[in-house]
Every structure is written in structure tokens, then in C-alpha cells.
Amino acid sequence: MNTGLSLIFMLAPALVVILVLFAGGLALGFSQSLGYMPIIGAYGFNLDAYLQLIKSPGFVPSLLLTIFISVLATLLAVVLAVATALTLRKRFVGKKIVSFLYQFPLTVPHLVVAVGVLLLVSQSGLMARAAFQVGLISDPAQFPILVFDDLGIGVILVYVWKEVPFIGLIALAVLQSMGNDYEEQARTLGANSWQTFRHVLLPLIIPGILPGSIIIFAYVFSSFEVPFLLGKSYPAMLSVLSYRLYTDVDLDARPQAMAMSILIAVFVLILVLFYRRLSQRILRRSG
Amino acid sequence: MSSVALHQLSHSYAGSTYPAVKDIDFTIEKGELVSLLGPSGCGKTTTLKLIAGLLRPTSGEIYFDADRVTDVKPERREAVMVFQNYLLFPYMSIEENVGFGLRMRRLNKQVIAQRVQEILAVMKLEKLKGRKPAQLSGGQQQRAALARALVLQPKVLLLDEPLSNLDAHLRDEMRELILSIQRSLGVTTIFVTHDQEEAVLLADRIALMFDGKIQQVGESKIFYERPASRRIASFFGNNNSISGFKENRRVTCSIGEFLVESDAAAGPVTVVIRPESILFGDHGVNSFNALVKRQIYMGTHNRYRIDVDGAEWEVIASADSGADLEGKRVSFSLPPEKIWVIPERGQ
Ligand SMILES: Nc1ncnc2c1ncn2[C@@H]1O[C@H](COP(=O)(O)OP(=O)(O)OP(=O)(O)O)[C@@H](O)[C@H]1O
Ligand SMILES: [Mg+2]
């Protein structure tokens, strides 16, 4: 037996699982989104669910909010991650402790962070009460609205807090593996600190953190638990809409729920491609 | 082009108990090519980084001509360093790499293109300019790294072991290229190497460094003929030395008494003599007996290893001088004018 064939045989169990669960699930979801649901006696193949979704008044605000939150959260996480990695790579007193604290968010589930943020920064939360007690504000309602707010600040906060170390540790590994040499070379060739960062460090880091940041972007765009807990109910992120439709008692909403999931996947795909192009442009322009 | 003057320059790395470079006092003349020579870990790279401004000295001063540059940032010093491992930016083409420094200086695009073109031609890199560094051989990468530095017309060129990653044949070629470019541009150059032969072949002057200190500076000849210490003699391949005590023009040591012409002060000394200065036979003065342990025919000459009272010395004599001496006791003479006497200070 040749190696190619034996490889396929060895991979077969895994491939079967992936095909059945992933491709099967996708196909099922896709056919449901087209209105093919024999259980409730629907055998149509049409785009009704998609059209209804897109035409519904909440759709566009939700889409914009979703793009806003996922782009901003990813961007902030990447910027903070690179900045912190640049700092953490230097020697300083207490580096061990700081590094430990830095990695800590990785171990905390999103849900726990969301609940924590809720208890901490909502208008009835700990911080509002503390501010009220010490007289910074005269009424808890004066505390800035950070959860259930229009811009999803609470949601963004949770994601940034969670994902900074995720990207930061990758950036740190890249930085440490390349040492100071390239920077020193750039400096002696006449680049100042900013130019060295922009034209040497950044292009060396970007390929390393690109996959990680894409994962985060796709995750923020499509996961629902954090905006479900901390987001406004209208407009809500697309994932929350999808969840609501899916859990609707009326099975007629099921095609729309599936259509929403498919749409989310398509949007993620488009935006990720766009993001990759953008990073490559930055890389090329670094020369 | 400028001269480079180092005054009492020292540097200790953070967390290190002893200085990597200590009290360096040394001036490189305008347009000169100096080799900074020394064994691994002696502080050569540290010295270059201090001159480039990549490290701040713990104490001491650096001057380019009359300008104190000790506090000047590396990007403003106009001293360009080329690292041992080339460090071409992997995501840029060779052309972009070579133009990097000019772009950082925000020069006009046409000026940049023209100067890059010129230097690429000089370094024979025109055909490779569109490639990425990973698509170049070691020698080509080295040329690109040099081009990237030279295109800036630096006041001072700092080369850190530029030939050590090349094979022997390429090394000769690159050495000659560096030499001819240095001569034609007249750029003040410090060339770091741990290979004494390379230093001799290249440099106007050699600065020899051990343990973070410059031990001796001068033309290559003096390191062979008048080394300042036994260790320097040995670094330049001469292990023919013996300790003794000097009084007037006589040195007494374990194998007898020698006449010398040295004016060195009386006291404990080390006597050094070059392998080709030792003569076979009893020439009436400074003769002694030794066992020939090995005789090696080298084509134009013979090389002998002789046992001098426990120490192994080397003798080089013309090949026609004779028979097989291996295993025999033979007499040798040391011409007094060829004996180099090193006073042993404080030891
Ligand atoms: N970043 C650093 N931190 C601490 N000590 C260092 C550092 N870099 C070098 N040293 C030490 O300083 C001394 C001089 O190092 P340097 O790199 O200047 O030697 P070198 O002469 O260039 O050696 P080589 O020929 O191996 O390149 C060595 O003992 C080295 O261990
Ligand atoms: Mg070195």
C-alpha cells in the first residue's frame, strides 16, 4: 500500500467525524434556511427566510453593531497586545508576577468575565455603589452606562480583557525568538524608534499574530453569550438574534435562525478575507 | 569620514559583575582600516556597539573627529554597523533592503533609486535586486548587507566578523572586495575578527583585545616581532617562549644563559623567539641542545618540533638543510638580535 493511501486510511475516522458533524450539520442548517423542513411539513427550496431577515427592521442596526463590536474589540486587543508584548519583553523588577497576572485572563471563561463585569460596572454594580459612597456621584444613575449600552462597551471590554493575553503571548514569543538584532540593525541604519517599530518590528510581528487575531475576530463576530448577558436587547448582535430565533417556540422561525447563522458565517468569511488583504498591504508598504 | 577616538571607554552589561569592555583608549584615524582582533568573548562586538551607539558606555567618551558623540542616538551617529549574521529584513527585497537607510532619512525617491542602483552595481547585485534575502546565498547576503551600509556613505563603518560565515574561497573574494571598496571610498572602518591571519591581510593597523582590554596596537609586523606578552605571541602562533631573569644583557633560564640585545630593565622576563629565527648547530653564542621530536616536510621548508627542557618549541628551516633528525639530540643557536625580551610586570 502506498503512503498516500495509507494516510487516508489512518485519517479516515477523523475525516468521517468531521464530514458528518461539520459538513452534515452545515448542509442540514443550510437546507433548513432554504425552508426545507419535513418535520413541520415544509418542503420548499426558497430564499424566503433570508429575505424576511434582511427586510426586518432590526437587521441592519444589528449587522452594523456586530461589525462595530468585533472590529473594535479585535483592533483594541491587537494594539494592546503588541504594546504590552513590547513592554513585557524588557527586563524589569517583578516581571514574573506581572507575566503571571497578564496570562491570568486566559484561564477565565467568557461567561464568568461577563458576569463579573455585570456585577462590577453596571449602574447597580460595585463600582457605581463605591463611587456613590465616596461621593463621586450623587446618584447611581450618574455612573457611566457601560453595560446594556448603545455601543456595546461592556461587551467590548470583556473581549479585550480576555483576548489581549491571547494575542500578546504570541507576539511576545515572536519578539523573543528574534531578539534585539533586527532593531539594532535598523537603528544603526538610521531608523528612529518609531520607524524601527513601524518598518521592522511590526512587519516581523504581523505574520505571527495574524492567525490569532482572525480567530478572535471570527469568535467575537459569532459568539453570543457575552452580548446576550451584557448587550442591549435592541439592537442586539446578530448572534443574539440568531439565538432568539432558534429558541423561538414557533418552529416557523427556524429557517430564519438557520439563515442568520449562514449569514454570519458568510460575513465572517468576507471580513476575514478583507482583513488579510489589509494586513498584507501594511506588510508590503513597510518596505 | 571621521576619526574615531575612544577615551577610557568601559561597559558592563546589566547583571554582570565584571566589565565586558574596560578602559579602552584608542584612536582610529580618518580613512583608516583597523582590525579589532581577539578571541571569542573578549568584547569586540560590545566595543562596536558602543561606537555605533547601540550600547551606552558605563563610563568614558567617544569622539568622531572633534564631536563628542557619547550621548548621540545611533540613528544620528552616521556610524553604520554590519552584523555577523547579515540581518537582512526578510520581508523586503534586496533592493528595498539596500534602500532602507535612505528611506528612513526621507530622501527624495529618485535620489534613493539612483544611489541604490549605483551601489547594487558596485556590489554586483543588480540581477538579484528583486529577490528576497532567503533566496540568496551566504556570500550574496553578505554583499547585500554591505551594500545596505555603504549606500549611506557613513562616517564610520563597523564590520562585525563579516567573513566568518563564509567558506574559505568566498572569504578571500569578499576580503579583497571589502579592501578595495574601503580604499576607494576611504571610509573609516573597524573590522572585527577573531582570525589573526584575516586581520593581518586586511588592516592598516591591528588592535588586539583580550578580556575586554586592548592589549597592543600597531602594524601587523610588531605582533610577530615584538609581542607585548607571551599570550600575544602565542595568539600569533608563536609558542617559543621561556621564562627567565634578566641582568645587563644576559638572561638566565632553565636551559642556560643567553646573550640578548634587548634594553629591557633587569628583572623577571619572558624570552620569545620566532621559529624561523632559530638556527641549527652551534654558532658560538646562545647554543643549546634539544631533542627533535618530530620533523615535518612542508615543501619549501621543514618544520621541527623540539623538546627544550620540557617545553615544546617550533623551528622552521629550509628543506635542503638535510637529513632526518627525528629522535636525535641536536644543537641549536639563538641569534641575540632575534631574541625578543618581554619584562614580566607585576607577576
Ligand atoms: N547582552 C549581554 N548581556 C550580558 N553579557 C553579555 C551580553 N553580550 C555579551 N556579553 C558578555 O560580554 C563579553 C563580551 O562579549 P562580546 O559579544 O563583546 O564578545 P566578542 O568579542 O564579540 O565575542 P565573539 O567573538 O564570540 O563574538 C562576554 O563575556 C559576553 O558573555
Ligand atoms: Mg562578537
XYZ file of C-alpha atoms and ligand atoms in Angstrom:
666
model
C 0.000 0.000 0.000
C 1.452 3.385 -0.864
C 1.851 6.054 1.757
C -0.783 8.398 0.364
C -3.410 5.712 0.535
C -2.394 4.537 3.997
C -2.514 8.132 5.194
C -6.096 8.428 4.011
C -6.972 5.223 5.827
C -5.390 6.438 9.011
C -7.148 9.768 8.800
C -10.455 8.195 7.806
C -12.064 8.042 11.270
C -11.314 11.705 11.905
C -12.429 12.667 8.415
C -15.710 10.822 8.825
C -16.452 12.598 12.093
C -15.609 15.992 10.600
C -17.658 15.332 7.491
C -20.723 14.078 9.324
C -20.726 16.645 12.109
C -19.482 19.661 10.261
C -20.445 19.268 6.650
C -23.577 17.331 7.606
C -24.624 19.922 10.130
C -23.890 22.689 7.703
C -25.876 21.040 4.950
C -28.793 20.451 7.303
C -28.694 24.033 8.531
C -28.401 25.328 5.012
C -31.326 23.297 3.744
C -33.423 24.420 6.717
C -32.533 28.018 5.943
C -33.942 27.430 2.486
C -37.183 26.330 4.028
C -36.717 22.568 3.718
C -38.087 21.194 6.990
C -40.005 17.944 6.513
C -40.768 17.808 10.282
C -43.141 20.723 10.032
C -44.219 19.764 6.564
C -42.200 22.396 4.740
C -40.601 21.154 1.539
C -39.837 24.418 -0.180
C -36.466 25.457 -1.517
C -36.545 29.239 -1.474
C -34.857 32.333 -0.111
C -37.884 33.496 1.889
C -36.124 33.222 5.239
C -33.179 35.314 4.021
C -35.414 37.964 2.512
C -37.556 38.207 5.634
C -34.451 38.533 7.767
C -32.789 41.202 5.697
C -36.015 43.154 5.382
C -36.793 43.027 9.094
C -36.200 46.444 10.693
C -33.698 45.205 13.264
C -31.337 43.566 10.825
C -29.205 46.454 9.561
C -28.642 48.038 13.003
C -27.712 44.600 14.324
C -25.298 43.984 11.494
C -23.636 47.363 11.981
C -23.396 46.840 15.728
C -21.884 43.398 15.219
C -19.278 44.710 12.798
C -18.530 47.640 15.085
C -18.069 45.491 18.175
C -15.996 42.770 16.541
C -13.737 45.151 14.615
C -13.162 47.423 17.588
C -12.620 44.568 20.052
C -10.141 42.854 17.727
C -8.334 46.096 16.948
C -8.057 47.106 20.599
C -6.942 43.632 21.590
C -4.245 43.575 18.889
C -2.951 47.076 19.668
C -2.879 46.465 23.414
C -1.365 43.013 22.905
C 1.501 44.372 20.785
C 2.066 47.267 23.177
C 2.112 45.026 26.225
C 4.303 42.444 24.487
C 6.844 45.166 23.651
C 6.908 46.141 27.315
C 6.897 42.636 28.730
C 9.882 41.599 26.657
C 12.124 44.021 28.526
C 13.679 43.191 31.860
C 12.150 44.829 34.900
C 11.605 44.190 38.569
C 8.615 41.972 39.268
C 8.439 40.673 35.710
C 7.448 37.185 36.892
C 4.410 38.435 38.780
C 3.339 40.789 36.006
C 3.672 37.994 33.443
C 1.541 35.722 35.590
C -1.186 38.339 36.014
C -1.001 39.014 32.294
C -1.784 35.421 31.423
C -4.495 35.084 34.031
C -7.467 36.097 31.815
C -6.753 33.127 29.553
C -7.982 30.756 32.237
C -11.276 32.528 32.953
C -14.311 31.562 30.842
C -16.003 34.342 28.889
C -19.226 33.788 30.762
C -17.577 34.336 34.126
C -15.933 37.515 32.893
C -19.267 38.767 31.586
C -20.983 38.152 34.906
C -18.059 39.769 36.678
C -18.283 42.868 34.511
C -22.013 42.988 35.163
C -21.526 42.900 38.932
C -18.717 45.393 38.735
C -19.613 48.165 36.314
C -23.384 48.153 35.876
C -25.227 51.094 37.409
C -26.235 48.931 40.326
C -22.801 47.304 40.461
C -19.958 47.524 42.911
C -18.129 50.393 41.273
C -21.226 52.561 41.000
C -22.011 51.928 44.659
C -18.449 52.664 45.701
C -18.444 55.868 43.694
C -21.731 56.800 45.320
C -20.415 56.024 48.799
C -17.327 58.179 48.435
C -19.433 60.953 46.952
C -18.058 60.927 43.401
C -21.630 60.686 42.159
C -24.815 61.659 43.900
C -26.999 59.043 42.257
C -26.067 55.585 40.947
C -27.742 56.570 37.661
C -24.936 59.060 37.128
C -22.464 56.238 36.786
C -21.469 55.894 33.109
C -23.526 53.322 31.280
C -21.063 50.583 30.396
C -23.387 47.617 30.074
C -26.615 47.369 28.095
C -25.302 50.479 26.321
C -25.730 51.529 22.701
C -22.142 50.893 21.690
C -21.642 47.584 23.476
C -18.815 48.970 25.603
C -19.278 46.281 28.253
C -19.166 43.584 25.592
C -16.020 45.057 24.063
C -14.396 45.323 27.496
C -14.942 41.637 28.166
C -13.479 40.573 24.843
C -10.478 42.873 25.106
C -9.724 41.718 28.639
C -9.949 38.103 27.525
C -8.070 38.321 24.228
C -5.174 40.683 24.929
C -3.038 37.969 26.532
C -4.060 35.509 23.806
C -2.501 37.654 21.085
C 0.047 39.213 23.401
C 1.677 35.892 24.227
C 2.005 35.058 20.544
C 3.531 38.485 19.868
C 5.859 38.033 22.823
C 7.028 34.672 21.534
C 7.733 36.164 18.106
C 9.603 39.102 19.631
C 11.662 36.917 21.913
C 12.580 34.477 19.198
C 14.006 37.246 17.040
C 15.908 39.066 19.790
C 17.147 42.637 19.501
C 19.236 42.153 16.414
C 16.874 43.461 13.746
C 16.047 46.508 15.834
C 19.692 47.282 16.414
C 20.371 46.842 12.728
C 17.559 49.247 11.871
C 18.775 51.816 14.386
C 22.320 51.826 13.093
C 20.971 52.202 9.557
C 19.295 55.390 10.668
C 15.768 54.444 11.761
C 14.471 56.195 14.868
C 12.457 54.272 17.473
C 9.115 54.865 15.785
C 10.464 53.952 12.342
C 12.063 50.857 13.799
C 8.724 49.824 15.237
C 6.769 50.676 12.111
C 9.122 49.316 9.460
C 10.872 46.482 11.252
C 9.139 45.191 14.377
C 5.569 45.428 13.131
C 6.170 43.616 9.831
C 8.002 40.901 11.738
C 5.174 40.507 14.271
C 2.154 40.756 11.965
C 2.523 37.379 10.242
C 2.744 35.790 13.699
C -0.355 37.390 15.171
C -2.477 37.396 12.030
C -3.978 33.914 12.501
C -4.667 34.587 16.194
C -6.400 37.856 15.503
C -8.511 36.270 12.768
C -9.639 33.609 15.209
C -10.600 36.302 17.692
C -12.428 38.367 15.131
C -14.460 35.388 13.938
C -15.185 34.416 17.527
C -16.351 37.873 18.624
C -18.446 38.200 15.492
C -20.325 34.963 16.005
C -20.360 34.067 19.704
C -23.451 35.032 21.625
C -23.090 34.575 25.382
C -21.337 37.865 26.206
C -23.631 40.170 24.190
C -26.580 38.094 25.431
C -25.634 38.983 29.013
C -24.218 42.482 28.588
C -25.687 43.828 25.369
C -28.732 45.937 24.744
C -31.778 43.965 23.578
C -32.235 46.303 20.625
C -30.175 46.425 18.542
C -28.573 43.141 19.550
C -25.646 41.431 17.915
C -26.513 39.072 15.066
C -25.571 36.047 17.158
C -28.111 37.045 19.795
C -30.794 37.444 17.137
C -29.920 34.033 15.791
C -30.181 32.510 19.258
C -33.556 34.151 19.870
C -34.905 32.877 16.569
C -33.558 29.408 17.239
C -35.133 29.182 20.675
C -38.400 30.640 19.447
C -41.267 28.316 20.355
C -42.599 28.794 16.866
C -40.812 26.325 14.594
C -41.608 28.624 11.669
C -38.784 30.849 12.919
C -36.283 28.002 12.455
C -35.459 28.749 8.794
C -34.672 32.338 9.755
C -32.456 31.189 12.616
C -30.551 28.986 10.201
C -30.408 31.742 7.593
C -28.938 34.043 10.218
C -26.240 31.519 11.118
C -25.353 31.064 7.475
C -25.234 34.837 7.001
C -22.955 35.240 10.000
C -20.586 32.664 8.541
C -20.602 34.435 5.186
C -19.965 37.830 6.757
C -17.088 36.447 8.811
C -15.580 34.934 5.705
C -15.827 38.167 3.745
C -14.441 40.299 6.554
C -11.592 37.893 7.250
C -10.558 37.972 3.602
C -10.690 41.752 3.689
C -8.640 41.824 6.890
C -5.975 39.580 5.396
C -5.690 41.788 2.350
C -5.339 44.809 4.602
C -2.546 43.245 6.669
C -0.705 42.245 3.533
C -0.963 45.801 2.281
C 0.559 47.020 5.540
C 3.334 44.463 5.179
C 4.086 45.469 1.612
C 4.107 49.138 2.462
C 6.636 48.551 5.215
C 9.431 48.184 2.684
C 34.810 60.160 7.017
C 35.917 60.911 10.500
C 38.427 59.763 13.016
C 37.110 57.832 15.991
C 38.556 58.403 19.428
C 37.692 56.249 22.429
C 38.587 57.642 25.832
C 38.620 55.361 28.858
C 35.633 53.539 27.438
C 34.091 50.877 29.686
C 30.900 48.901 29.567
C 29.303 46.458 31.978
C 26.147 44.626 30.966
C 23.262 44.802 33.405
C 23.512 41.982 35.910
C 27.113 41.220 35.027
C 29.739 41.564 37.731
C 32.754 42.261 35.537
C 33.008 44.738 32.653
C 32.752 43.351 29.117
C 34.948 46.212 27.919
C 37.335 48.095 30.165
C 39.200 51.393 29.845
C 39.650 51.405 26.117
C 41.855 54.242 24.914
C 42.252 54.144 21.214
C 42.086 56.405 18.185
C 41.283 55.325 14.640
C 42.473 57.810 12.054
C 40.326 59.244 9.299
C 40.054 56.757 6.437
C 41.956 54.072 8.280
C 41.089 50.372 8.269
C 41.699 48.921 11.710
C 41.187 45.315 12.716
C 39.842 44.709 16.153
C 41.247 41.284 16.843
C 40.685 38.972 19.773
C 39.357 35.607 20.902
C 35.648 34.884 21.383
C 34.047 36.772 24.252
C 36.819 39.357 24.602
C 34.433 42.266 23.975
C 34.785 43.019 20.262
C 31.071 43.196 19.471
C 30.490 45.191 22.644
C 33.086 47.739 21.506
C 31.476 48.057 18.081
C 28.023 48.520 19.613
C 29.398 51.239 21.863
C 30.821 53.066 18.857
C 27.557 52.564 16.943
C 25.578 53.919 19.879
C 23.610 50.696 20.402
C 25.033 50.444 23.901
C 25.694 53.283 26.293
C 29.098 53.171 27.917
C 29.179 52.777 31.686
C 31.968 55.334 31.608
C 34.218 57.018 29.088
C 33.733 59.110 25.979
C 33.528 58.650 22.225
C 34.514 61.316 19.703
C 34.015 61.400 15.958
C 36.580 63.964 14.870
C 36.142 66.741 17.414
C 32.486 65.937 18.119
C 31.555 64.193 21.303
C 29.006 61.554 20.288
C 28.739 59.609 23.535
C 25.112 60.698 24.003
C 24.131 60.823 20.335
C 21.446 58.318 19.356
C 22.523 55.538 16.998
C 20.374 56.815 14.117
C 22.133 60.177 14.250
C 25.697 58.949 14.575
C 26.404 58.052 10.979
C 28.322 55.048 12.162
C 26.800 52.033 10.462
C 27.286 48.548 11.823
C 27.102 45.387 9.732
C 26.329 42.356 11.840
C 27.882 38.944 11.596
C 24.616 37.298 10.555
C 23.720 39.929 7.925
C 20.241 40.645 9.345
C 18.649 41.497 6.032
C 14.977 42.238 6.617
C 13.295 39.037 5.419
C 10.099 40.635 4.080
C 11.900 43.172 1.879
C 13.524 42.590 -1.487
C 17.264 43.126 -1.789
C 16.660 46.468 -3.450
C 14.332 47.545 -0.627
C 16.819 46.336 1.953
C 19.613 48.352 0.393
C 17.417 51.447 0.229
C 16.211 51.101 3.820
C 18.529 53.631 5.434
C 17.951 56.215 2.716
C 14.182 55.857 3.094
C 14.470 56.317 6.843
C 16.279 59.585 6.093
C 13.296 60.561 3.921
C 15.389 61.345 0.877
C 13.822 62.064 -2.458
C 12.612 58.878 -4.195
C 14.680 59.459 -7.325
C 17.833 60.103 -5.320
C 17.237 56.894 -3.397
C 16.644 54.867 -6.541
C 19.776 56.208 -8.143
C 22.066 55.667 -5.184
C 20.695 52.173 -4.622
C 21.280 51.404 -8.287
C 24.867 52.579 -8.091
C 25.771 50.549 -5.066
C 23.998 47.459 -6.417
C 26.223 47.744 -9.473
C 29.380 48.085 -7.395
C 28.429 45.036 -5.333
C 27.346 43.048 -8.388
C 23.826 42.603 -7.071
C 21.832 44.101 -9.941
C 20.456 40.794 -11.132
C 19.366 39.816 -7.636
C 17.730 43.045 -6.588
C 14.166 41.747 -6.846
C 14.798 38.679 -4.704
C 14.083 38.190 -1.052
C 17.069 37.606 1.259
C 16.109 33.948 1.739
C 16.661 33.397 -1.981
C 20.327 34.480 -1.798
C 23.477 32.553 -0.959
C 25.509 33.475 2.105
C 28.034 35.448 0.084
C 25.312 37.332 -1.764
C 23.565 38.146 1.503
C 26.838 39.451 2.867
C 27.275 41.681 -0.180
C 23.717 42.964 0.204
C 24.297 43.731 3.879
C 27.456 45.631 2.967
C 25.668 47.485 0.185
C 22.922 48.489 2.624
C 25.560 50.065 4.855
C 27.764 51.600 2.149
C 24.892 53.290 0.321
C 24.577 55.579 3.351
C 28.152 56.820 2.906
C 28.720 56.513 6.638
C 31.397 58.404 8.516
C 32.383 55.166 10.188
C 31.843 51.614 9.001
C 31.717 48.925 11.674
C 32.036 45.357 10.428
C 31.439 42.568 12.933
C 33.143 39.399 11.708
C 31.811 39.881 8.192
C 33.611 36.878 6.761
C 33.147 34.293 9.473
C 30.030 32.723 7.949
C 31.576 32.282 4.509
C 33.563 29.364 3.154
C 37.296 29.777 2.582
C 37.133 30.621 -1.111
C 34.386 33.219 -0.733
C 36.187 34.674 2.228
C 39.218 35.587 0.096
C 36.996 37.145 -2.515
C 34.950 39.142 -0.007
C 38.044 40.266 1.854
C 39.523 41.691 -1.324
C 36.207 43.328 -2.191
C 35.968 44.969 1.231
C 39.555 46.105 0.963
C 39.162 47.642 -2.486
C 35.888 49.377 -1.590
C 37.376 50.683 1.633
C 40.363 52.021 -0.278
C 38.296 53.678 -2.989
C 35.747 55.238 -0.615
C 38.257 55.944 2.115
C 35.675 55.261 4.787
C 36.999 54.891 8.326
C 36.495 51.208 9.043
C 36.733 48.934 12.045
C 36.845 45.309 11.096
C 36.232 42.812 13.881
C 37.691 39.351 13.593
C 38.991 36.548 15.758
C 41.292 35.318 12.998
C 44.784 36.855 13.182
C 45.552 35.947 9.588
C 42.498 37.847 8.371
C 43.493 40.849 10.464
C 46.994 40.804 9.018
C 45.747 40.524 5.440
C 43.356 43.443 5.746
C 44.294 46.064 8.174
C 46.476 49.136 8.270
C 46.694 48.548 11.972
C 45.567 45.859 14.368
C 44.176 46.428 17.841
C 44.482 43.238 19.821
C 41.992 42.664 22.591
C 41.897 40.173 25.463
C 39.457 40.167 28.362
C 37.801 43.457 27.448
C 41.063 45.371 27.213
C 43.101 46.440 24.242
C 46.487 44.821 24.740
C 48.566 46.087 21.872
C 48.051 48.300 18.848
C 50.181 48.563 15.756
C 51.010 47.277 12.307
C 50.816 43.545 11.963
C 54.602 43.149 11.941
C 55.043 44.150 15.570
C 52.729 41.395 16.748
C 55.134 38.875 15.255
C 58.391 40.587 16.092
C 57.692 42.460 19.285
C 54.621 40.994 21.009
C 53.833 42.725 24.291
C 53.169 39.490 26.136
C 53.645 35.777 25.893
C 49.914 35.444 25.317
C 50.025 37.759 22.322
C 52.979 35.866 20.874
C 51.014 32.686 21.313
C 47.865 34.208 19.741
C 50.005 34.984 16.694
C 51.141 31.405 16.547
C 54.460 31.679 18.319
C 54.804 29.451 21.355
C 58.599 29.576 21.514
C 58.929 31.239 24.866
C 60.622 30.639 28.162
C 60.716 32.487 31.465
C 63.969 33.830 32.832
C 65.704 36.568 34.750
C 67.429 39.419 33.007
C 70.553 41.177 34.240
C 72.500 43.516 31.962
C 72.497 41.771 28.582
C 72.045 38.300 29.962
C 69.000 36.198 30.587
C 69.290 33.210 32.858
C 66.683 30.496 32.445
C 66.201 26.787 32.977
C 68.119 25.804 29.857
C 71.080 28.048 30.465
C 72.208 31.582 29.907
C 71.518 33.715 26.826
C 73.030 36.869 25.464
C 70.376 39.339 24.304
C 70.455 42.791 22.737
C 67.319 43.989 24.483
C 67.302 47.135 26.592
C 64.555 45.793 28.809
C 65.022 46.507 32.506
C 66.584 43.927 34.793
C 64.157 41.521 36.450
C 61.920 38.611 35.562
C 61.278 38.363 31.814
C 59.843 36.153 29.134
C 62.068 35.378 26.197
C 60.370 34.891 22.819
C 61.895 33.844 19.529
C 60.294 33.162 16.157
C 60.510 29.615 14.737
C 62.415 30.786 11.655
C 64.998 32.659 13.753
C 66.312 29.544 15.486
C 69.417 28.185 13.760
C 70.628 24.630 13.607
C 74.093 23.946 15.011
C 76.425 25.646 17.413
C 77.094 29.179 16.224
C 79.292 30.084 19.159
C 76.705 32.070 21.074
C 73.434 31.114 22.778
C 73.615 27.496 21.777
C 71.770 24.681 23.490
C 70.800 21.082 22.909
C 67.303 19.822 22.275
C 65.570 16.620 21.262
C 63.906 16.709 17.854
C 60.516 15.118 18.465
C 59.139 15.486 15.016
C 60.210 16.660 11.585
C 57.592 17.642 9.025
C 58.378 18.272 5.394
C 56.410 21.303 4.194
C 57.616 21.596 0.603
C 59.656 24.754 0.784
C 60.825 24.209 4.327
C 60.950 21.752 7.188
C 59.106 22.250 10.402
C 60.559 20.706 13.554
C 59.059 20.252 16.960
C 61.810 20.228 19.522
C 61.745 19.496 23.235
C 63.513 22.262 25.112
C 63.698 21.227 28.699
C 60.046 20.140 28.778
C 58.675 22.998 26.645
C 57.811 22.305 23.010
C 59.273 24.782 20.554
C 58.926 25.017 16.854
C 61.782 25.515 14.405
C 61.444 26.294 10.739
C 64.427 25.689 8.497
C 64.906 25.411 4.761
C 64.165 21.925 3.461
C 67.536 21.346 1.820
C 69.293 21.602 5.161
C 69.111 17.992 5.488
C 68.733 14.621 6.886
C 66.117 13.038 9.069
C 66.679 14.419 12.564
C 63.608 12.956 14.222
C 64.504 11.393 17.579
C 68.004 12.879 17.670
C 69.540 15.375 20.068
C 70.776 18.340 18.098
C 72.327 21.674 18.970
C 70.613 24.948 18.165
C 71.542 28.618 18.418
C 69.518 31.735 19.146
C 70.912 34.847 17.425
C 70.938 37.525 20.187
C 69.476 40.205 17.913
C 66.482 37.973 17.138
C 65.535 37.347 20.742
C 62.578 39.396 21.975
C 62.552 40.049 25.700
C 59.269 40.873 27.458
C 59.528 42.251 31.003
C 57.042 40.499 33.292
C 55.251 43.260 35.014
C 53.815 42.551 38.405
C 53.709 38.794 38.003
N 23.656 41.131 26.324
C 24.631 40.713 27.159
N 24.384 40.603 28.489
C 25.351 40.206 29.341
N 26.589 39.887 28.979
C 26.898 39.968 27.666
C 25.943 40.384 26.702
N 26.533 40.370 25.480
C 27.803 39.976 25.694
N 28.029 39.730 26.992
C 29.311 39.310 27.598
O 30.271 40.315 27.375
C 31.512 39.754 26.987
C 31.936 40.304 25.644
O 31.007 39.899 24.660
P 31.146 40.288 23.143
O 29.920 39.842 22.462
O 31.505 41.714 23.032
O 32.385 39.383 22.706
P 33.019 39.186 21.272
O 34.448 39.540 21.398
O 32.227 39.877 20.247
O 32.924 37.607 21.095
P 32.625 36.731 19.778
O 33.924 36.657 19.017
O 32.245 35.413 20.345
O 31.530 37.406 19.022
C 31.315 38.251 27.008
O 31.833 37.759 28.208
C 29.833 38.063 26.935
O 29.447 36.915 27.625
Mg 31.038 39.206 18.609
